[in-house]
Every structure is written in structure tokens, then in C-alpha cells.
mmCIF file of C-alpha atoms in Angstrom:
data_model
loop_
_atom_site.group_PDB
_atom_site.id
_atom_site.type_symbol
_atom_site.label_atom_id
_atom_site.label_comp_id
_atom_site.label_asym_id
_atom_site.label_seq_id
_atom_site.Cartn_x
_atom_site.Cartn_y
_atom_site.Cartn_z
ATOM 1 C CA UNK B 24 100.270 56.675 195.792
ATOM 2 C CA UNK B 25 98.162 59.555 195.289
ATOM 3 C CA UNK B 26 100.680 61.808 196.639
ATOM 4 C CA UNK B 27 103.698 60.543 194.790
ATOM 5 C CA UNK B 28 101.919 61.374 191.643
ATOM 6 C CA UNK B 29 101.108 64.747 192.608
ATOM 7 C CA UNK B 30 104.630 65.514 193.555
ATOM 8 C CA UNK B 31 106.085 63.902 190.352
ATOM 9 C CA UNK B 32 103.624 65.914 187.922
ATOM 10 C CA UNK B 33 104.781 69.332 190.303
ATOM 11 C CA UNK B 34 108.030 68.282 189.659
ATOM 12 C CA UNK B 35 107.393 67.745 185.946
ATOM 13 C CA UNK B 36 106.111 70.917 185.257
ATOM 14 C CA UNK B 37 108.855 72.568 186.980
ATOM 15 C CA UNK B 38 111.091 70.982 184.665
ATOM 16 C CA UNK B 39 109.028 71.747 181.762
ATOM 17 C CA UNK B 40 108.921 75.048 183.228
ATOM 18 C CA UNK B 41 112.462 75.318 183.333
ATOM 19 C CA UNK B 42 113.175 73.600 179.743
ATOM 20 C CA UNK B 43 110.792 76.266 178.171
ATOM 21 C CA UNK B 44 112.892 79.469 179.951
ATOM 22 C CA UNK B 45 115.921 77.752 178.850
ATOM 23 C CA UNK B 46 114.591 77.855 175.090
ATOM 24 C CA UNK B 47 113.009 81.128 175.157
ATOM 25 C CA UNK B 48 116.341 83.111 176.473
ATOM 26 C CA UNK B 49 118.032 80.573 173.765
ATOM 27 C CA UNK B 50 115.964 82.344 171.430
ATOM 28 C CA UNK B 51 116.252 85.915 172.444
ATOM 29 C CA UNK B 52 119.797 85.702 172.518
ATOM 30 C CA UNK B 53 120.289 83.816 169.053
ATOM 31 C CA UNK B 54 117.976 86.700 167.442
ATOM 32 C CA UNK B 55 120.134 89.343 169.391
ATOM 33 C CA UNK B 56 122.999 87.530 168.067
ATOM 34 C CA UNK B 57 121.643 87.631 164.477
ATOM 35 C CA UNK B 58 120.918 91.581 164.359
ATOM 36 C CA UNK B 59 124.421 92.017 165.893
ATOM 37 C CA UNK B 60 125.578 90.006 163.446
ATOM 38 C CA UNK B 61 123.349 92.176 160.739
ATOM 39 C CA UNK B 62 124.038 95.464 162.253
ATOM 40 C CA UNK B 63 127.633 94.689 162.289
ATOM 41 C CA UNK B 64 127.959 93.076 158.688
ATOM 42 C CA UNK B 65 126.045 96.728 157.369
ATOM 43 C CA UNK B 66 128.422 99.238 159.510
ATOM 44 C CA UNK B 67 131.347 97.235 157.806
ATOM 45 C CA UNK B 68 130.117 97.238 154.230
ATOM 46 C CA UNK B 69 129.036 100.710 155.008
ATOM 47 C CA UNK B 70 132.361 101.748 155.717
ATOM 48 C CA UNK B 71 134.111 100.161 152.533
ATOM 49 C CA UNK B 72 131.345 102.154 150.384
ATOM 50 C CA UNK B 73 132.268 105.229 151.783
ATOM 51 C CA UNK B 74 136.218 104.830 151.324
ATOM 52 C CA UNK B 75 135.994 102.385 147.467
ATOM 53 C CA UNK B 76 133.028 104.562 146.180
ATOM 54 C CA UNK B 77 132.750 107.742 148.201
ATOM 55 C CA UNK B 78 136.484 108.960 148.581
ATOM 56 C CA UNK B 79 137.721 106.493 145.319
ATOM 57 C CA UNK B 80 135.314 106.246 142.627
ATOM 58 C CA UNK B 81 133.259 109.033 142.963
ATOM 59 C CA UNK B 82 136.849 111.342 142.881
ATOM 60 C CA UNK B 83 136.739 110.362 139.004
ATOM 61 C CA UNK B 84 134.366 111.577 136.456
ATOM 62 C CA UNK B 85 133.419 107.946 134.890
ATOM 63 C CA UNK B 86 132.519 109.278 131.244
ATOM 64 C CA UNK B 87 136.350 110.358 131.042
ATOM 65 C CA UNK B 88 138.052 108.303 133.941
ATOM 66 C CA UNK B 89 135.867 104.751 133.389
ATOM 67 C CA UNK B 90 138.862 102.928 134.371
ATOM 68 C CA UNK B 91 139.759 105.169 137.356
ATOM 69 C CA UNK B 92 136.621 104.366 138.487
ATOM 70 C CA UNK B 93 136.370 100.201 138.199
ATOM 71 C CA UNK B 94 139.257 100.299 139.828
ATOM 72 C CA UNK B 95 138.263 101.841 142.791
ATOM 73 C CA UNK B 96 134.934 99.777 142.998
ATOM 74 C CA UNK B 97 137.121 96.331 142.154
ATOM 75 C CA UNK B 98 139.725 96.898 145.150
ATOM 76 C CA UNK B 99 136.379 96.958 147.660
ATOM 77 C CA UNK B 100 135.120 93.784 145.383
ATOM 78 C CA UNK B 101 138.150 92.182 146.685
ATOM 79 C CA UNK B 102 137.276 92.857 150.084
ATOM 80 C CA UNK B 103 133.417 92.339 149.807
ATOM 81 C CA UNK B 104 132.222 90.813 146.760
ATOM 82 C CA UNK B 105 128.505 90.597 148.617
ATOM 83 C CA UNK B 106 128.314 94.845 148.425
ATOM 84 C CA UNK B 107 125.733 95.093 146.550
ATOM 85 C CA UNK B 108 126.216 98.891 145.794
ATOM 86 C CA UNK B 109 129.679 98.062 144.248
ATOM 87 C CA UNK B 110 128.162 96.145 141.958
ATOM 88 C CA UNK B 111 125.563 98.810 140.635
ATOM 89 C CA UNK B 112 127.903 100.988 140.385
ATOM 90 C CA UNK B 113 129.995 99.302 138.036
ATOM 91 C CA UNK B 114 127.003 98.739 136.264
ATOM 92 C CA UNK B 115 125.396 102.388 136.076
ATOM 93 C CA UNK B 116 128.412 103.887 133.391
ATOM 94 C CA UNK B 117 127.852 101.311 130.814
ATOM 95 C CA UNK B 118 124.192 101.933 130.856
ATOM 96 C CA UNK B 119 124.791 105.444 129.920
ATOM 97 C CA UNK B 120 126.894 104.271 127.342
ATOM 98 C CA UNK B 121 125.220 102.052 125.794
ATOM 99 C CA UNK B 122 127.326 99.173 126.378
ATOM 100 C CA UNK B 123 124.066 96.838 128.052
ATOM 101 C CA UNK B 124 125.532 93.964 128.405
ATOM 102 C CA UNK B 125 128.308 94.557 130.086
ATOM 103 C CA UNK B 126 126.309 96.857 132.591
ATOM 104 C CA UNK B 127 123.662 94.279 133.103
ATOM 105 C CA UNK B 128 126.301 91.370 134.107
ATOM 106 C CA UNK B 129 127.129 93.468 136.725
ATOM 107 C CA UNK B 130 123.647 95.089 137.906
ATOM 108 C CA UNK B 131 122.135 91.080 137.910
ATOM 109 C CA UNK B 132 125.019 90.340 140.500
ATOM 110 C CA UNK B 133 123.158 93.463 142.861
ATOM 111 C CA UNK B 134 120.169 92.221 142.446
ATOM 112 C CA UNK B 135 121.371 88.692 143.579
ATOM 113 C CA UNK B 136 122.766 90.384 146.490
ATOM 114 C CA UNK B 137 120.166 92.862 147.547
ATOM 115 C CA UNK B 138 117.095 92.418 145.717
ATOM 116 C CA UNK B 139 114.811 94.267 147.665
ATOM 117 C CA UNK B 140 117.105 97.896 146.542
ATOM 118 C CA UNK B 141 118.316 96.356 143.035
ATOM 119 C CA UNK B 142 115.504 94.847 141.654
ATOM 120 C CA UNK B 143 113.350 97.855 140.767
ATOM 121 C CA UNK B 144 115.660 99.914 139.062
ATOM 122 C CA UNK B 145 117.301 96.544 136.887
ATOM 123 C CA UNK B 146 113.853 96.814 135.805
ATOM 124 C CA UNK B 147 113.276 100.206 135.026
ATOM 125 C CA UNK B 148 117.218 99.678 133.211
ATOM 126 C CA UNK B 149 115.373 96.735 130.837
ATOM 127 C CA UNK B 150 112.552 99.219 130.132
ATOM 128 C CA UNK B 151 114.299 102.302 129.201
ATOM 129 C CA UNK B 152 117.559 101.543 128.631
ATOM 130 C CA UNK B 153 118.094 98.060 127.424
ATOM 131 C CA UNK B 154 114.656 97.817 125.885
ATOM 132 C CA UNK B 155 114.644 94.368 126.875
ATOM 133 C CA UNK B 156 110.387 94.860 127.590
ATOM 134 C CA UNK B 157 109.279 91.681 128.435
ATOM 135 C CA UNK B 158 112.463 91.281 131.077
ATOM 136 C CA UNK B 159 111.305 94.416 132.097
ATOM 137 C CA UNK B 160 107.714 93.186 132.729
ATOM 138 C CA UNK B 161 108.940 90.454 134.738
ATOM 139 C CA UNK B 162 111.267 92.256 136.948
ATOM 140 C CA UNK B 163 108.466 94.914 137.670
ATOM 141 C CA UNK B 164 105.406 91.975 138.208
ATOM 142 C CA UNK B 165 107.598 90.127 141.292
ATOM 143 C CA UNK B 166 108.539 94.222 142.615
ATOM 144 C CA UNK B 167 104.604 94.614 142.904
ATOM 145 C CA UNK B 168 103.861 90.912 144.551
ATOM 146 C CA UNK B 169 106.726 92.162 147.542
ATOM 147 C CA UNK B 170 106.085 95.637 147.996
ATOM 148 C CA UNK B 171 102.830 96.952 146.099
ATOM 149 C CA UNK B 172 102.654 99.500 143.033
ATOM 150 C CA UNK B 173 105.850 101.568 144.105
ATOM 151 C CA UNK B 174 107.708 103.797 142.082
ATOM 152 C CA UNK B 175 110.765 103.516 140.489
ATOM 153 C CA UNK B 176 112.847 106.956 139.037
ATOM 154 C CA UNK B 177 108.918 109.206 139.851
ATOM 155 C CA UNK B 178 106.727 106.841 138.138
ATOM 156 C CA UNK B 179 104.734 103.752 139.010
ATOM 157 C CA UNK B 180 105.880 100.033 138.233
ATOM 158 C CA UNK B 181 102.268 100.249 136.208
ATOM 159 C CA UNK B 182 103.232 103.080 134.514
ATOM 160 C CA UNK B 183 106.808 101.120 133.652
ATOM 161 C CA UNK B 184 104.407 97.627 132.632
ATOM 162 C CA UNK B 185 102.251 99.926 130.433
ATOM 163 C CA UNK B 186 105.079 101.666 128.702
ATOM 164 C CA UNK B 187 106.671 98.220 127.676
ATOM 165 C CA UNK B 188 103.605 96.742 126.489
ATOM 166 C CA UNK B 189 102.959 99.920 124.473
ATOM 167 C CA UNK B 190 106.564 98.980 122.945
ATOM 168 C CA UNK B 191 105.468 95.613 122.723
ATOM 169 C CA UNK B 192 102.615 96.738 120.534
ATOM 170 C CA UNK B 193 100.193 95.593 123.296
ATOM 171 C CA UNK B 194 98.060 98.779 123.044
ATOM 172 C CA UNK B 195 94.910 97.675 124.315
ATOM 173 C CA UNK B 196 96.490 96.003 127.560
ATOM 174 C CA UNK B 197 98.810 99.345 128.130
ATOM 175 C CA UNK B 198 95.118 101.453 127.564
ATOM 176 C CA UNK B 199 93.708 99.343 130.653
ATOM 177 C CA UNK B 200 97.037 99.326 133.098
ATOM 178 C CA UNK B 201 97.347 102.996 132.521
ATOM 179 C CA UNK B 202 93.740 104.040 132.875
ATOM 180 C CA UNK B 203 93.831 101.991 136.317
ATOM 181 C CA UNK B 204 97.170 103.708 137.438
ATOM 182 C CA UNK B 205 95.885 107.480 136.217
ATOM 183 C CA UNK B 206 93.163 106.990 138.549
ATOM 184 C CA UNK B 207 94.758 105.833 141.464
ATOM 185 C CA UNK B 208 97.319 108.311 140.921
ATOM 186 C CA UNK B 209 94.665 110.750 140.535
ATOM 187 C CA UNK B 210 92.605 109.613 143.864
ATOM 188 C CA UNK B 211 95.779 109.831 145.881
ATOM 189 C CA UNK B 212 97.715 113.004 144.917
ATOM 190 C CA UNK B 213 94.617 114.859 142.816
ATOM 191 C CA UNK B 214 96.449 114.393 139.104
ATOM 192 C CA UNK B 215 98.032 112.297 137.169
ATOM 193 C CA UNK B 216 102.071 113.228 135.731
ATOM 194 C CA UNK B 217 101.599 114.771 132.317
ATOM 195 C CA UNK B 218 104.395 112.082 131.183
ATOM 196 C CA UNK B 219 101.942 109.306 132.152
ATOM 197 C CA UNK B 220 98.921 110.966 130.434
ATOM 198 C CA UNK B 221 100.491 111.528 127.066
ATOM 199 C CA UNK B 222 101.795 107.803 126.921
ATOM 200 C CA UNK B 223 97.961 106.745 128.117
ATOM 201 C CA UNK B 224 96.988 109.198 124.971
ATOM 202 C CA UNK B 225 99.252 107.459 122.590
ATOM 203 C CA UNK B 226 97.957 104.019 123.973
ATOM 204 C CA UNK B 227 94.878 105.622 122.317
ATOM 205 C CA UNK B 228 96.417 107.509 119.472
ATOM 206 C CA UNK B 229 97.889 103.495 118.410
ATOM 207 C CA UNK B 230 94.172 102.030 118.364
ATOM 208 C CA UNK B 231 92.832 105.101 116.059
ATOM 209 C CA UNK B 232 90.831 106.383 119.214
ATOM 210 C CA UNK B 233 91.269 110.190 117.575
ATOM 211 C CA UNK B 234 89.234 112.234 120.015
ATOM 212 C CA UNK B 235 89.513 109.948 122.786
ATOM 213 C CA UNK B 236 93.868 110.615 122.459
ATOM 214 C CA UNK B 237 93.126 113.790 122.607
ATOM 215 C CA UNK B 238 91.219 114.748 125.559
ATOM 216 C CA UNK B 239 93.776 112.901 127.604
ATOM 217 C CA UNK B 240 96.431 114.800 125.656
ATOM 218 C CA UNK B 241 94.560 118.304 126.211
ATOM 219 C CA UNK B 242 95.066 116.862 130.396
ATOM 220 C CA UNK B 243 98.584 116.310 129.770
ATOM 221 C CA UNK B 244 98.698 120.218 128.061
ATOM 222 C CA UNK B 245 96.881 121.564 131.034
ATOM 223 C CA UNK B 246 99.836 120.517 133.176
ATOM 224 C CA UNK B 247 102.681 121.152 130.737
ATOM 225 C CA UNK B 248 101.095 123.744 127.600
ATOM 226 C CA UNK B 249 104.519 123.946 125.929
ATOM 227 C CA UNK B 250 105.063 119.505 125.947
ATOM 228 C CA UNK B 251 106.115 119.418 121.887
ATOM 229 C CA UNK B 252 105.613 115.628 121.884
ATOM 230 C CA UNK B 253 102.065 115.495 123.206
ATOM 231 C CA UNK B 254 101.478 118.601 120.820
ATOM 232 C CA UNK B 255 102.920 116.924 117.909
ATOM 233 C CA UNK B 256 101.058 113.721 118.471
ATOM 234 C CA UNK B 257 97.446 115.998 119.215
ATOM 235 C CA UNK B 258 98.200 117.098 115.704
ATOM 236 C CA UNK B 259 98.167 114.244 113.755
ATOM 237 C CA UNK B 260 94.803 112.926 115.605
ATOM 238 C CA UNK B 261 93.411 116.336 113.953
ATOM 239 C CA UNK B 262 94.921 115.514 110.745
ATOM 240 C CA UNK B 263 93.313 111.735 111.048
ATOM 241 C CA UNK B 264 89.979 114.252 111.742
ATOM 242 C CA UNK B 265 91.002 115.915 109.005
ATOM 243 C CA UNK B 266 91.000 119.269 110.884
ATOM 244 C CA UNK B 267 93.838 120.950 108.565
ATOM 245 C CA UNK B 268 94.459 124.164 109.666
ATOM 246 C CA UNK B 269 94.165 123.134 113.281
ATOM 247 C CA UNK B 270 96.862 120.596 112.401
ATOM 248 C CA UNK B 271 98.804 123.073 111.090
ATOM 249 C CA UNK B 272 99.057 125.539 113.454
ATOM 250 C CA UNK B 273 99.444 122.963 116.090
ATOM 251 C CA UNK B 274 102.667 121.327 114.695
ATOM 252 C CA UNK B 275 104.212 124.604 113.994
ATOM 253 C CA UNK B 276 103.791 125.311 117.563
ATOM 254 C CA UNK B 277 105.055 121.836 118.381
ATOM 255 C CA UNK B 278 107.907 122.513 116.156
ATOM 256 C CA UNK B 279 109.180 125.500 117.366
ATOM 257 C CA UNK B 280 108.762 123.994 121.189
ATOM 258 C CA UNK B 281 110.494 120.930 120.392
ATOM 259 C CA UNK B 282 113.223 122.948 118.887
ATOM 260 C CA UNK B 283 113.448 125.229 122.324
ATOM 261 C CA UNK B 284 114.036 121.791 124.206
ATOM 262 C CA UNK B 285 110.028 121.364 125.703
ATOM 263 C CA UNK B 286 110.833 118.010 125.109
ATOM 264 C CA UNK B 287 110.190 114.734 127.851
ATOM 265 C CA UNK B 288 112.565 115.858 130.701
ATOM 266 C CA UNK B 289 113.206 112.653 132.600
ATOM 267 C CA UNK B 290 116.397 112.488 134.723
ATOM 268 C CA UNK B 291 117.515 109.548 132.476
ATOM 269 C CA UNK B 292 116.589 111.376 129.095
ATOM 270 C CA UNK B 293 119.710 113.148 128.050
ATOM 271 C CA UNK B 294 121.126 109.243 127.407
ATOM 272 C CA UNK B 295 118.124 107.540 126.172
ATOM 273 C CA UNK B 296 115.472 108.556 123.732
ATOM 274 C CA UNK B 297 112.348 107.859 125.423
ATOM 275 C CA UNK B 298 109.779 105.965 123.590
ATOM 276 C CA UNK B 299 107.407 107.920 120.937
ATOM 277 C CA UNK B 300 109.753 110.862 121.945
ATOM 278 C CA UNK B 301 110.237 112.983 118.872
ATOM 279 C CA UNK B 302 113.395 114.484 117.662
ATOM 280 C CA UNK B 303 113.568 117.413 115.558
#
């Protein structure tokens, strides 16, 4: 008896033995099968992006040839509609014309397809082209619960969640997120962008912090001495002090820099006014 047990548990664990090999090579091959799969869908979408954006759209210049160019990106639509980077780029030219809605129908339909590259920049779009702020909040929140405080067009998604609650009027809250981002930016590269510290200086300038605006203004001067915004907005905080012939000379200066162009130089500023930016 003894010994038929022992040969019928050998023989069990052989098949058990057996059942599990099965399942793991089952396994391997379905998840080789998958990234074939992947790999393959990418090298085909990647080839329709190089011959309906590449070699079509991007032939056209879309502020004169708009239609030249949907066209293109609409004939690879027909043969993908899951190409994410169609999608964006039928979006991208109505941005920059100010037609949002119509841009933002399409750029929602990247994001559904590739959040992890779309997301980010749909919500740097909200912030500083669409102005749609809280949107903009949201979009940039679930970008830092997936990948961490990244950066979107050279500046944080804190920097982007400070700037729309200083549009929000939410100066106090945009004081605290861009004190905390200033001084990680500061522990990890050694500075702080002089863009970030003049918008931390006007979170200051809004509460009637005078002399606390600007010393982080005279930071943002240190990296950029000819910035006509920050100088025009260090001006009226000496006015407020009512320092009046420092005021002056100050906004002459910021006058005649503005009027030279020393102006915020953001890749995306020659179609949007940037918030608190100044126009002469």
C-alpha cells in the first residue's frame, strides 16, 4: 500500500511538473506574442506618420495651406484612426489660431489614444492657450500621480498648476506651489528659470508683499537684466513704496526694453500673450 502511494504522489508531481512547464512556455510565448504584436502595430503606424505627416502634411505650410494639410492627416485617419500623432496634429494649427475648440476636439481624441505623450501638453494647451485653468489643473494633477513633477514645453507641471491658480486669483496657493518648485529646481540644477521667478514675484506683487516681490524679481534680473516685464512690475512695488524717482527711472528702462522686444520669449509666445505679460 505504502508503495502504491509513493509511486502515485511521484507520478503526481510529475504531472504537476509537467502542467506548470506547459503554462509557463504558454506564458512566455503569449507575452512574446503581445510585444510582436506591439512592436509590429508601432513600425506600421510609424510608417503611415512618416508618408500622411512627414512627406504629406508637413510639405504644406498650415497657416496658408490649412486644408492641404487636414487632408493629408485625414487620408492616414482613414487608414488608422488609433494614430495618435494624426490627431495632434490636426489639432496643433487651430491652437495657433485661436480657433480652441475645434483644436481641442481633436487633441482630446490623442489623448484618448496615447495618454502617456498627449496628456501633458493638452494640459499645458488649457493653460496657455485655451485658458481653460482649472482643466488645466486637472490634466497636470493625474500627469504628476503617473510620472512625477515633469516638464512640459521647459517648465514644471508645478510651475504650469501655479501659473493657473495665479489666473485663477489663487495667489496665496500659487506663492506656496512655486516657492516649493523654485527650490527643488534650485537643489537640482543650482537656479531657478527667471520666467518662473518673476511669476513667483507677481504671486507676491498680487498679495501687496512689496519688498518681498522684489527680491525675487531682483533673482529673476540677475539672470535676465534687460526682462521689461519683471522690470515694469519691480517698478510699481517701488511706487506702492513710494520710491518715485526709483520708479521712474526703472519704467523708463522697462519701457525702452519692452519696446526692443526683452519681452517673455517662450517658444509658444509669438501666438499667445502670456499671462501678466505687458504690451507696449
Amino acid at each position: 500500500m505504502n508503495q502504491f502511494l509513493t509511486h502515485y504522489k511521484i507520478q503526481l508531481n510529475n504531472i504537476l511538473i509537467l502542467f506548470l512547464c506547459i503554462f509557463f512556455l504558454q506564458c512566455k510565448n503569449q507575452n512574446k506574442s503581445i510585444k510582436e504584436t506591439s512592436d509590429t502595430k508601432k513600425n506600421r503606424q510609424d510608417s503611415l506618420i512618416e508618408k500622411y505627416v512627414t512627406n504629406c502634411a508637413k510639405t504644406y505650410n498650415y497657416r496658408f495651406e490649412m486644408q492641404e494639410w487636414q487632408n493629408c492627416l485625414n487620408q492616414g485617419l482613414k487608414i488608422d484612426s488609433t494614430v495618435a500623432y494624426f490627431w495632434q496634429q490636426k489639432a496643433m494649427p487651430y491652437f495657433k489660431v485661436k480657433k480652441y475648440e475645434v483644436g481641442m476636439e481633436y487633441l482630446d481624441k490623442a489623448v484618448t489614444y496615447n495618454s502617456e505623450r498627449w496628456l501633458s501638453y493638452r494640459a499645458f494647451i488649457k493653460c496657455i492657450f485655451s485658458k481653460t485653468y482649472k482643466d488645466a489643473i486637472k490634466d497636470f494633477e493625474k500627469c504628476i500621480e503617473t510620472e512625477g513633477n515633469s516638464y512640459v514645453m521647459d517648465h514644471t507641471y508645478k510651475f504650469h498648476i501655479a501659473l493657473c491658480n495665479l489666473q485663477l486669483n489663487k495667489y496665496k496657493k500659487a506663492e506656496e506651489i512655486f516657492k516649493i518648485d523654485i527650490e527643488e529646481q534650485e537643489k537640482e540644477w543650482g537656479e531657478a528659470h527667471f520666467l518662473d521667478l518673476f511669476y513667483y514675484g507677481i504671486s507676491k506683487y498680487e498679495q501687496n508683499k512689496w519688498e518681498e516681490a522684489i527680491a525675487i524679481f531682483d533673482k529673476s534680473l540677475l539672470s535676465n537684466p534687460n526682462f521689461s516685464d519683471v522690470e515694469y512690475y519691480k517698478s510699481i512695488c517701488l511706487l506702492r513704496l513710494n520710491k518715485i524717482e526709483e520708479f521712474r527711472t526703472l519704467y523708463a528702462k522697462a519701457k525702452l526694453d519692452g519696446e526692443m522686444g526683452n519681452t517673455i520669449s517662450e517658444g509658444n509666445s509669438i501666438y499667445e500673450t502670456y499671462p501678466y505679460q505687458v504690451r507696449w
